[in-house]
PDB file of C-alpha atoms and ligand atoms in Angstrom:
ATOM      1  CA  MET A   1      62.167  92.645  22.446  1.00 81.00           C
ATOM      2  CA  SER A   2      62.208  89.153  22.363  1.00 92.00           C
ATOM      3  CA  VAL A   3      63.245  86.692  19.542  1.00 94.00           C
ATOM      4  CA  TYR A   4      60.988  84.300  21.442  1.00 94.00           C
ATOM      5  CA  LYS A   5      58.030  86.789  21.832  1.00 89.00           C
ATOM      6  CA  ASN A   6      55.631  84.922  19.238  1.00 92.00           C
ATOM      7  CA  VAL A   7      56.711  81.315  21.417  1.00 96.00           C
ATOM      8  CA  LYS A   8      53.567  79.610  22.447  1.00 97.00           C
ATOM      9  CA  HIS A   9      54.700  78.066  25.656  1.00 98.00           C
ATOM     10  CA  ILE A  10      58.172  79.114  27.230  1.00 98.00           C
ATOM     11  CA  THR A  11      59.701  75.808  27.970  1.00 98.00           C
ATOM     12  CA  THR A  12      62.827  74.291  29.466  1.00 98.00           C
ATOM     13  CA  HIS A  13      64.308  73.883  26.077  1.00 98.00           C
ATOM     14  CA  VAL A  14      63.281  77.953  25.015  1.00 98.00           C
ATOM     15  CA  LEU A  15      65.378  79.165  27.874  1.00 98.00           C
ATOM     16  CA  GLN A  16      68.350  77.096  27.172  1.00 98.00           C
ATOM     17  CA  ASN A  17      67.773  78.442  23.541  1.00 98.00           C
ATOM     18  CA  MET A  18      67.821  81.876  25.266  1.00 98.00           C
ATOM     19  CA  LYS A  19      71.085  81.578  27.087  1.00 98.00           C
ATOM     20  CA  SER A  20      72.474  80.127  23.739  1.00 98.00           C
ATOM     21  CA  ILE A  21      71.800  83.383  21.796  1.00 98.00           C
ATOM     22  CA  GLY A  22      72.530  85.748  24.614  1.00 98.00           C
ATOM     23  CA  GLU A  23      69.122  86.565  25.311  1.00 98.00           C
ATOM     24  CA  LYS A  24      68.404  87.334  28.836  1.00 98.00           C
ATOM     25  CA  ILE A  25      65.572  85.625  30.781  1.00 98.00           C
ATOM     26  CA  SER A  26      62.963  87.311  32.823  1.00 98.00           C
ATOM     27  CA  MET A  27      61.275  85.725  36.021  1.00 99.00           C
ATOM     28  CA  LEU A  28      59.110  87.155  38.708  1.00 99.00           C
ATOM     29  CA  THR A  29      57.363  85.480  41.260  1.00 99.00           C
ATOM     30  CA  ALA A  30      53.277  85.378  41.489  1.00 98.00           C
ATOM     31  CA  TYR A  31      51.101  83.429  43.875  1.00 98.00           C
ATOM     32  CA  ASP A  32      47.685  84.497  42.748  1.00 98.00           C
ATOM     33  CA  TYR A  33      45.736  84.086  39.858  1.00 98.00           C
ATOM     34  CA  SER A  34      44.923  87.433  39.234  1.00 98.00           C
ATOM     35  CA  THR A  35      48.683  88.975  39.300  1.00 98.00           C
ATOM     36  CA  ALA A  36      50.008  85.976  37.546  1.00 98.00           C
ATOM     37  CA  LYS A  37      47.379  86.998  34.813  1.00 98.00           C
ATOM     38  CA  ILE A  38      49.110  90.438  33.775  1.00 98.00           C
ATOM     39  CA  ILE A  39      52.782  89.354  34.196  1.00 98.00           C
ATOM     40  CA  ASP A  40      52.115  86.400  31.997  1.00 98.00           C
ATOM     41  CA  ALA A  41      50.089  88.786  29.542  1.00 98.00           C
ATOM     42  CA  ALA A  42      52.850  91.111  29.745  1.00 98.00           C
ATOM     43  CA  GLY A  43      55.321  88.680  28.364  1.00 97.00           C
ATOM     44  CA  ILE A  44      57.005  87.656  31.313  1.00 98.00           C
ATOM     45  CA  ASP A  45      59.387  84.315  30.557  1.00 98.00           C
ATOM     46  CA  VAL A  46      59.324  82.537  33.796  1.00 98.00           C
ATOM     47  CA  ILE A  47      56.392  82.404  36.824  1.00 99.00           C
ATOM     48  CA  LEU A  48      57.868  81.694  40.243  1.00 99.00           C
ATOM     49  CA  VAL A  49      55.669  80.615  42.604  1.00 99.00           C
ATOM     50  CA  GLY A  50      58.114  80.961  45.407  1.00 98.00           C
ATOM     51  CA  ASP A  51      58.141  80.169  49.305  1.00 98.00           C
ATOM     52  CA  SER A  52      58.512  84.039  49.440  1.00 98.00           C
ATOM     53  CA  ALA A  53      54.498  83.513  49.860  1.00 98.00           C
ATOM     54  CA  SER A  54      55.494  82.863  53.169  1.00 98.00           C
ATOM     55  CA  ASN A  55      56.794  86.047  53.818  1.00 97.00           C
ATOM     56  CA  VAL A  56      54.654  88.392  51.204  1.00 97.00           C
ATOM     57  CA  MET A  57      51.360  86.418  51.571  1.00 98.00           C
ATOM     58  CA  ALA A  58      51.044  85.269  54.828  1.00 98.00           C
ATOM     59  CA  GLY A  59      53.230  87.618  56.957  1.00 97.00           C
ATOM     60  CA  HIS A  60      55.823  84.908  58.412  1.00 98.00           C
ATOM     61  CA  GLN A  61      59.188  86.252  59.344  1.00 96.00           C
ATOM     62  CA  SER A  62      60.610  83.522  57.063  1.00 97.00           C
ATOM     63  CA  THR A  63      60.155  81.185  54.638  1.00 98.00           C
ATOM     64  CA  LEU A  64      60.135  78.051  56.524  1.00 98.00           C
ATOM     65  CA  PRO A  65      56.601  78.059  57.923  1.00 98.00           C
ATOM     66  CA  ILE A  66      54.473  77.720  54.401  1.00 98.00           C
ATOM     67  CA  THR A  67      53.447  74.158  53.865  1.00 98.00           C
ATOM     68  CA  LEU A  68      53.176  71.917  50.929  1.00 98.00           C
ATOM     69  CA  ASN A  69      49.561  72.306  50.807  1.00 98.00           C
ATOM     70  CA  GLU A  70      49.711  76.277  50.566  1.00 98.00           C
ATOM     71  CA  MET A  71      52.223  75.914  47.916  1.00 98.00           C
ATOM     72  CA  ILE A  72      49.611  73.567  46.073  1.00 98.00           C
ATOM     73  CA  TYR A  73      47.116  76.354  46.928  1.00 98.00           C
ATOM     74  CA  HIS A  74      49.288  79.249  45.345  1.00 98.00           C
ATOM     75  CA  ALA A  75      50.580  77.116  42.636  1.00 99.00           C
ATOM     76  CA  SER A  76      46.995  76.323  41.508  1.00 98.00           C
ATOM     77  CA  SER A  77      45.696  79.887  41.096  1.00 98.00           C
ATOM     78  CA  VAL A  78      48.898  80.766  38.780  1.00 99.00           C
ATOM     79  CA  VAL A  79      48.518  77.766  36.556  1.00 99.00           C
ATOM     80  CA  ARG A  80      44.772  78.963  36.052  1.00 98.00           C
ATOM     81  CA  ALA A  81      45.854  82.245  34.701  1.00 98.00           C
ATOM     82  CA  VAL A  82      49.089  81.336  32.725  1.00 98.00           C
ATOM     83  CA  ARG A  83      48.953  80.561  29.207  1.00 98.00           C
ATOM     84  CA  ARG A  84      52.679  81.208  27.756  1.00 98.00           C
ATOM     85  CA  ALA A  85      54.842  81.562  31.049  1.00 98.00           C
ATOM     86  CA  LEU A  86      57.092  78.541  32.518  1.00 98.00           C
ATOM     87  CA  ILE A  87      55.715  77.967  35.843  1.00 99.00           C
ATOM     88  CA  VAL A  88      58.097  76.728  38.326  1.00 99.00           C
ATOM     89  CA  VAL A  89      56.915  75.959  41.882  1.00 99.00           C
ATOM     90  CA  ASP A  90      59.482  76.229  44.916  1.00 98.00           C
ATOM     91  CA  LEU A  91      59.590  72.764  47.211  1.00 98.00           C
ATOM     92  CA  PRO A  92      58.987  74.342  50.574  1.00 98.00           C
ATOM     93  CA  PHE A  93      61.365  73.639  53.723  1.00 98.00           C
ATOM     94  CA  GLY A  94      60.855  70.232  55.284  1.00 97.00           C
ATOM     95  CA  THR A  95      58.958  68.388  52.196  1.00 97.00           C
ATOM     96  CA  TYR A  96      62.647  67.163  50.482  1.00 96.00           C
ATOM     97  CA  GLN A  97      65.507  67.569  52.565  1.00 91.00           C
ATOM     98  CA  GLY A  98      64.460  64.049  54.893  1.00 88.00           C
ATOM     99  CA  ASN A  99      64.953  61.515  51.995  1.00 94.00           C
ATOM    100  CA  SER A 100      64.898  61.333  48.669  1.00 97.00           C
ATOM    101  CA  LYS A 101      61.284  59.726  48.292  1.00 97.00           C
ATOM    102  CA  GLU A 102      59.817  62.368  50.514  1.00 97.00           C
ATOM    103  CA  ALA A 103      61.304  64.766  47.956  1.00 98.00           C
ATOM    104  CA  LEU A 104      59.917  62.849  44.911  1.00 98.00           C
ATOM    105  CA  SER A 105      56.230  62.217  46.733  1.00 98.00           C
ATOM    106  CA  SER A 106      56.450  66.435  47.124  1.00 98.00           C
ATOM    107  CA  ALA A 107      57.499  67.232  43.829  1.00 98.00           C
ATOM    108  CA  ILE A 108      54.616  64.726  42.274  1.00 98.00           C
ATOM    109  CA  ARG A 109      52.284  66.035  44.400  1.00 98.00           C
ATOM    110  CA  ILE A 110      52.919  69.892  42.893  1.00 98.00           C
ATOM    111  CA  MET A 111      52.814  68.692  39.222  1.00 98.00           C
ATOM    112  CA  LYS A 112      50.213  66.357  39.758  1.00 98.00           C
ATOM    113  CA  GLU A 113      47.733  68.582  41.662  1.00 98.00           C
ATOM    114  CA  THR A 114      48.830  72.129  40.214  1.00 98.00           C
ATOM    115  CA  GLY A 115      49.730  71.435  36.756  1.00 98.00           C
ATOM    116  CA  ALA A 116      52.818  73.480  36.972  1.00 98.00           C
ATOM    117  CA  HIS A 117      55.953  72.563  35.068  1.00 98.00           C
ATOM    118  CA  ALA A 118      59.014  72.679  37.421  1.00 98.00           C
ATOM    119  CA  ILE A 119      59.752  72.707  40.551  1.00 98.00           C
ATOM    120  CA  LYS A 120      62.841  74.611  42.511  1.00 98.00           C
ATOM    121  CA  ILE A 121      64.736  73.477  45.281  1.00 98.00           C
ATOM    122  CA  GLU A 122      67.414  74.670  47.451  1.00 98.00           C
ATOM    123  CA  GLY A 123      70.795  73.359  47.644  1.00 98.00           C
ATOM    124  CA  GLY A 124      73.780  71.342  46.291  1.00 98.00           C
ATOM    125  CA  GLU A 125      75.519  68.458  46.885  1.00 97.00           C
ATOM    126  CA  GLU A 126      73.290  68.190  50.435  1.00 96.00           C
ATOM    127  CA  ILE A 127      70.352  67.281  48.402  1.00 97.00           C
ATOM    128  CA  LYS A 128      71.529  65.403  45.207  1.00 97.00           C
ATOM    129  CA  GLU A 129      70.306  62.380  46.073  1.00 97.00           C
ATOM    130  CA  SER A 130      66.801  63.977  45.744  1.00 97.00           C
ATOM    131  CA  ILE A 131      67.272  65.866  42.587  1.00 98.00           C
ATOM    132  CA  ILE A 132      67.878  62.772  41.063  1.00 98.00           C
ATOM    133  CA  ARG A 133      65.042  61.053  42.065  1.00 98.00           C
ATOM    134  CA  ILE A 134      62.888  63.831  40.988  1.00 98.00           C
ATOM    135  CA  LEU A 135      64.673  64.173  37.847  1.00 98.00           C
ATOM    136  CA  SER A 136      64.017  60.096  36.930  1.00 98.00           C
ATOM    137  CA  ALA A 137      60.488  60.871  37.464  1.00 98.00           C
ATOM    138  CA  GLY A 138      60.488  63.280  34.520  1.00 98.00           C
ATOM    139  CA  ILE A 139      59.991  66.406  36.441  1.00 98.00           C
ATOM    140  CA  PRO A 140      62.366  69.304  35.507  1.00 98.00           C
ATOM    141  CA  VAL A 141      64.198  70.707  38.317  1.00 98.00           C
ATOM    142  CA  MET A 142      65.781  74.165  39.005  1.00 99.00           C
ATOM    143  CA  GLY A 143      68.656  74.308  41.419  1.00 98.00           C
ATOM    144  CA  HIS A 144      69.184  77.567  44.271  1.00 98.00           C
ATOM    145  CA  LEU A 145      72.506  78.388  45.438  1.00 98.00           C
ATOM    146  CA  GLY A 146      74.402  81.407  47.081  1.00 98.00           C
ATOM    147  CA  LEU A 147      71.794  82.966  49.830  1.00 98.00           C
ATOM    148  CA  THR A 148      68.467  80.139  50.346  1.00 98.00           C
ATOM    149  CA  PRO A 149      66.242  81.561  52.352  1.00 97.00           C
ATOM    150  CA  GLN A 150      65.660  78.361  53.895  1.00 97.00           C
ATOM    151  CA  SER A 151      68.464  77.875  55.417  1.00 96.00           C
ATOM    152  CA  ILE A 152      68.655  81.228  57.570  1.00 96.00           C
ATOM    153  CA  HIS A 153      69.082  79.928  60.661  1.00 96.00           C
ATOM    154  CA  LYS A 154      72.452  78.355  59.870  1.00 95.00           C
ATOM    155  CA  PHE A 155      73.411  81.666  58.179  1.00 96.00           C
ATOM    156  CA  GLY A 156      72.406  84.270  60.991  1.00 96.00           C
ATOM    157  CA  THR A 157      71.725  87.144  58.286  1.00 94.00           C
ATOM    158  CA  TYR A 158      70.377  87.574  55.059  1.00 94.00           C
ATOM    159  CA  SER A 159      73.794  89.270  54.185  1.00 95.00           C
ATOM    160  CA  VAL A 160      75.777  88.554  50.836  1.00 97.00           C
ATOM    161  CA  ARG A 161      76.843  85.072  50.732  1.00 97.00           C
ATOM    162  CA  ALA A 162      80.115  83.205  49.240  1.00 97.00           C
ATOM    163  CA  LYS A 163      82.293  86.308  49.999  1.00 97.00           C
ATOM    164  CA  GLU A 164      85.184  83.831  50.815  1.00 97.00           C
ATOM    165  CA  GLU A 165      87.086  81.894  48.704  1.00 98.00           C
ATOM    166  CA  GLU A 166      86.131  78.413  50.390  1.00 98.00           C
ATOM    167  CA  GLU A 167      82.336  79.000  50.079  1.00 98.00           C
ATOM    168  CA  ALA A 168      82.544  80.312  46.547  1.00 98.00           C
ATOM    169  CA  LEU A 169      84.557  77.533  45.461  1.00 98.00           C
ATOM    170  CA  LYS A 170      81.791  74.985  47.228  1.00 98.00           C
ATOM    171  CA  LEU A 171      79.233  76.540  45.303  1.00 98.00           C
ATOM    172  CA  LEU A 172      80.946  76.999  41.980  1.00 98.00           C
ATOM    173  CA  ASN A 173      81.335  72.766  42.707  1.00 98.00           C
ATOM    174  CA  ASP A 174      77.509  73.083  43.722  1.00 98.00           C
ATOM    175  CA  ALA A 175      76.827  74.510  40.304  1.00 98.00           C
ATOM    176  CA  ILE A 176      78.668  71.895  38.279  1.00 98.00           C
ATOM    177  CA  LEU A 177      76.845  69.232  40.062  1.00 98.00           C
ATOM    178  CA  LEU A 178      73.469  70.729  39.695  1.00 98.00           C
ATOM    179  CA  GLN A 179      74.313  70.776  35.787  1.00 98.00           C
ATOM    180  CA  GLU A 180      75.722  67.525  35.924  1.00 98.00           C
ATOM    181  CA  THR A 181      72.892  66.267  37.771  1.00 98.00           C
ATOM    182  CA  GLY A 182      70.493  67.140  35.183  1.00 98.00           C
ATOM    183  CA  CYS A 183      69.014  70.556  36.349  1.00 98.00           C
ATOM    184  CA  PHE A 184      67.467  72.658  33.479  1.00 98.00           C
ATOM    185  CA  GLY A 185      68.285  76.044  35.183  1.00 98.00           C
ATOM    186  CA  LEU A 186      69.767  77.910  38.057  1.00 98.00           C
ATOM    187  CA  VAL A 187      68.889  80.448  40.626  1.00 99.00           C
ATOM    188  CA  LEU A 188      72.175  82.596  41.874  1.00 98.00           C
ATOM    189  CA  GLU A 189      71.129  84.783  44.820  1.00 98.00           C
ATOM    190  CA  LYS A 190      72.779  87.475  46.586  1.00 98.00           C
ATOM    191  CA  ILE A 191      76.731  86.434  45.678  1.00 98.00           C
ATOM    192  CA  PRO A 192      78.968  88.653  44.255  1.00 98.00           C
ATOM    193  CA  ALA A 193      78.587  89.827  40.541  1.00 98.00           C
ATOM    194  CA  LYS A 194      82.460  88.413  39.743  1.00 98.00           C
ATOM    195  CA  LEU A 195      81.546  84.919  41.114  1.00 98.00           C
ATOM    196  CA  ALA A 196      77.896  84.813  39.294  1.00 98.00           C
ATOM    197  CA  ALA A 197      79.532  86.078  36.357  1.00 98.00           C
ATOM    198  CA  LYS A 198      82.652  83.123  36.493  1.00 98.00           C
ATOM    199  CA  VAL A 199      79.464  80.300  37.497  1.00 98.00           C
ATOM    200  CA  THR A 200      77.391  81.489  34.232  1.00 98.00           C
ATOM    201  CA  ALA A 201      80.383  81.317  31.916  1.00 98.00           C
ATOM    202  CA  GLN A 202      81.545  77.840  33.085  1.00 98.00           C
ATOM    203  CA  LEU A 203      77.769  76.204  33.138  1.00 98.00           C
ATOM    204  CA  LYS A 204      75.795  74.905  29.609  1.00 98.00           C
ATOM    205  CA  ILE A 205      73.002  75.865  31.744  1.00 98.00           C
ATOM    206  CA  PRO A 206      70.776  79.418  32.246  1.00 98.00           C
ATOM    207  CA  THR A 207      71.400  81.072  35.488  1.00 99.00           C
ATOM    208  CA  ILE A 208      68.746  83.441  36.767  1.00 98.00           C
ATOM    209  CA  GLY A 209      70.287  86.100  39.451  1.00 98.00           C
ATOM    210  CA  ILE A 210      68.643  87.835  42.196  1.00 98.00           C
ATOM    211  CA  GLY A 211      71.321  90.568  43.627  1.00 98.00           C
ATOM    212  CA  ALA A 212      74.056  88.687  41.548  1.00 98.00           C
ATOM    213  CA  GLY A 213      74.778  91.136  38.997  1.00 98.00           C
ATOM    214  CA  PRO A 214      74.864  91.350  35.158  1.00 98.00           C
ATOM    215  CA  ASN A 215      76.266  88.512  33.697  1.00 98.00           C
ATOM    216  CA  VAL A 216      73.939  86.354  34.527  1.00 98.00           C
ATOM    217  CA  ASP A 217      71.668  84.630  32.094  1.00 98.00           C
ATOM    218  CA  GLY A 218      68.575  86.266  33.478  1.00 98.00           C
ATOM    219  CA  GLN A 219      67.173  88.152  36.191  1.00 98.00           C
ATOM    220  CA  VAL A 220      64.606  87.465  39.023  1.00 99.00           C
ATOM    221  CA  LEU A 221      62.741  89.582  41.697  1.00 98.00           C
ATOM    222  CA  VAL A 222      59.855  89.506  44.115  1.00 98.00           C
ATOM    223  CA  PHE A 223      56.965  90.810  42.540  1.00 98.00           C
ATOM    224  CA  HIS A 224      55.502  92.805  45.856  1.00 98.00           C
ATOM    225  CA  ASP A 225      59.016  93.987  45.748  1.00 98.00           C
ATOM    226  CA  MET A 226      59.405  95.415  42.614  1.00 98.00           C
ATOM    227  CA  MET A 227      55.899  96.964  42.489  1.00 98.00           C
ATOM    228  CA  GLY A 228      56.701  98.501  46.051  1.00 97.00           C
ATOM    229  CA  ILE A 229      53.903  97.117  47.924  1.00 97.00           C
ATOM    230  CA  THR A 230      56.510  95.627  50.446  1.00 95.00           C
ATOM    231  CA  GLN A 231      57.917  98.400  51.981  1.00 90.00           C
ATOM    232  CA  GLU A 232      60.377  97.343  54.821  1.00 85.00           C
ATOM    233  CA  PHE A 233      62.717  95.314  52.280  1.00 86.00           C
ATOM    234  CA  SER A 234      65.100  97.442  50.676  1.00 91.00           C
ATOM    235  CA  PRO A 235      68.419  95.889  49.426  1.00 95.00           C
ATOM    236  CA  ARG A 236      70.901  97.445  47.339  1.00 95.00           C
ATOM    237  CA  PHE A 237      69.808  94.860  44.317  1.00 97.00           C
ATOM    238  CA  LEU A 238      66.365  95.901  44.303  1.00 98.00           C
ATOM    239  CA  ARG A 239      64.915  98.223  41.466  1.00 98.00           C
ATOM    240  CA  ARG A 240      61.250  99.433  42.334  1.00 97.00           C
ATOM    241  CA  TYR A 241      59.340 100.214  39.420  1.00 98.00           C
ATOM    242  CA  HIS A 242      56.290 101.305  41.063  1.00 97.00           C
ATOM    243  CA  ASN A 243      55.273 102.545  44.699  1.00 97.00           C
ATOM    244  CA  LEU A 244      52.183 100.328  44.904  1.00 98.00           C
ATOM    245  CA  TYR A 245      51.881 100.849  48.647  1.00 98.00           C
ATOM    246  CA  ASN A 246      51.269 104.923  48.406  1.00 98.00           C
ATOM    247  CA  GLU A 247      48.813 104.174  45.645  1.00 98.00           C
ATOM    248  CA  ILE A 248      46.866 102.046  47.091  1.00 98.00           C
ATOM    249  CA  TYR A 249      46.973 103.415  50.731  1.00 98.00           C
ATOM    250  CA  ASN A 250      45.864 106.369  48.828  1.00 98.00           C
ATOM    251  CA  SER A 251      42.628 105.162  47.227  1.00 98.00           C
ATOM    252  CA  VAL A 252      41.620 103.424  50.308  1.00 98.00           C
ATOM    253  CA  GLN A 253      41.421 106.635  51.833  1.00 98.00           C
ATOM    254  CA  SER A 254      39.782 108.395  48.868  1.00 98.00           C
ATOM    255  CA  TYR A 255      37.109 105.525  49.192  1.00 98.00           C
ATOM    256  CA  ILE A 256      36.577 105.709  52.826  1.00 98.00           C
ATOM    257  CA  SER A 257      36.167 109.749  52.660  1.00 98.00           C
ATOM    258  CA  ASP A 258      33.617 108.974  49.971  1.00 98.00           C
ATOM    259  CA  VAL A 259      31.648 106.221  52.260  1.00 98.00           C
ATOM    260  CA  LYS A 260      31.852 108.432  55.213  1.00 98.00           C
ATOM    261  CA  SER A 261      30.842 111.588  53.167  1.00 98.00           C
ATOM    262  CA  LYS A 262      27.865 109.818  51.383  1.00 98.00           C
ATOM    263  CA  ASP A 263      29.767 110.537  48.022  1.00 98.00           C
ATOM    264  CA  PHE A 264      29.888 107.023  47.093  1.00 98.00           C
ATOM    265  CA  PRO A 265      27.588 105.561  46.017  1.00 98.00           C
ATOM    266  CA  ASN A 266      26.096 108.817  43.290  1.00 98.00           C
ATOM    267  CA  GLU A 267      22.985 107.987  41.241  1.00 97.00           C
ATOM    268  CA  LYS A 268      25.158 106.785  38.259  1.00 98.00           C
ATOM    269  CA  GLU A 269      26.264 103.903  40.684  1.00 98.00           C
ATOM    270  CA  GLN A 270      22.845 102.502  41.797  1.00 98.00           C
ATOM    271  CA  TYR A 271      19.777 100.714  40.655  1.00 98.00           C
TER     272      TYR A 271
HETATM  273  O1  KIV B 301      60.887  82.276  47.201  1.00 65.90           O
HETATM  274  C1  KIV B 301      61.422  82.941  46.131  1.00 65.90           C
HETATM  275  O2  KIV B 301      60.684  84.022  45.983  1.00 65.90           O
HETATM  276  C2  KIV B 301      62.837  82.811  45.589  1.00 65.90           C
HETATM  277  C3  KIV B 301      63.117  84.064  44.961  1.00 65.90           C
HETATM  278  C4  KIV B 301      63.459  85.144  45.459  1.00 65.90           C
HETATM  279  C5  KIV B 301      64.227  83.296  44.237  1.00 65.90           C
HETATM  280  O3  KIV B 301      63.112  81.888  45.673  1.00 65.90           O
END
């Protein structure tokens, strides 16, 4: 188990210490109060209010449509539930790429209106100014490199990134730049395991992988994917811990049948 299991609050410093002693960091997404409460009570280190809410909660095809107001709604719900985990919130598409002042005001809205502890932002060199400005306001920033879903229309597919040397070198340079800029951690999404291991070995800040192999400092999955609620999404890196889709489906069918057959409510289930 964790050396830090009795720590009252997971902070960015605790994550840094975990990397130093080689303890892996656990991270999952949550977008609502009830789920966040369970995940936090179970002892997760980091909760990500990801812009994957755009797909998972709202049914969009990509993460692009979700708005800052919607992210703030999800993040505030999560914050109300969590006692221990570090809560990181994605800055959604279109709220930080324009200019660094806009990026700062988006990050400030998240911190002020939700009570979360940090923000996450996709990209490297291109968004350096935004990261510097957000950090200068005392807001912890997590980076995100590799398959950055907000750039899906540039990539064209959700396949593995940085397989070629040129892109791998840019990713490594971006990772170093994010560390030097002051990011406290870095998500590495869907890149070759060897590259993720190399980046992790070169950085002092923790890396959290999703489809990036075992030699990173922690792992993140989308809660709805690992619990088998989403069915259509089945990448190689995903380990499913449950088949909640079937569980919910069968329970709903039992309920319908109980209502139709007048079995529900029974004598004890009424006043
Ligand atoms: O939005 C999200 O859920 C993410 C994770 C996949 C890392 O960014």
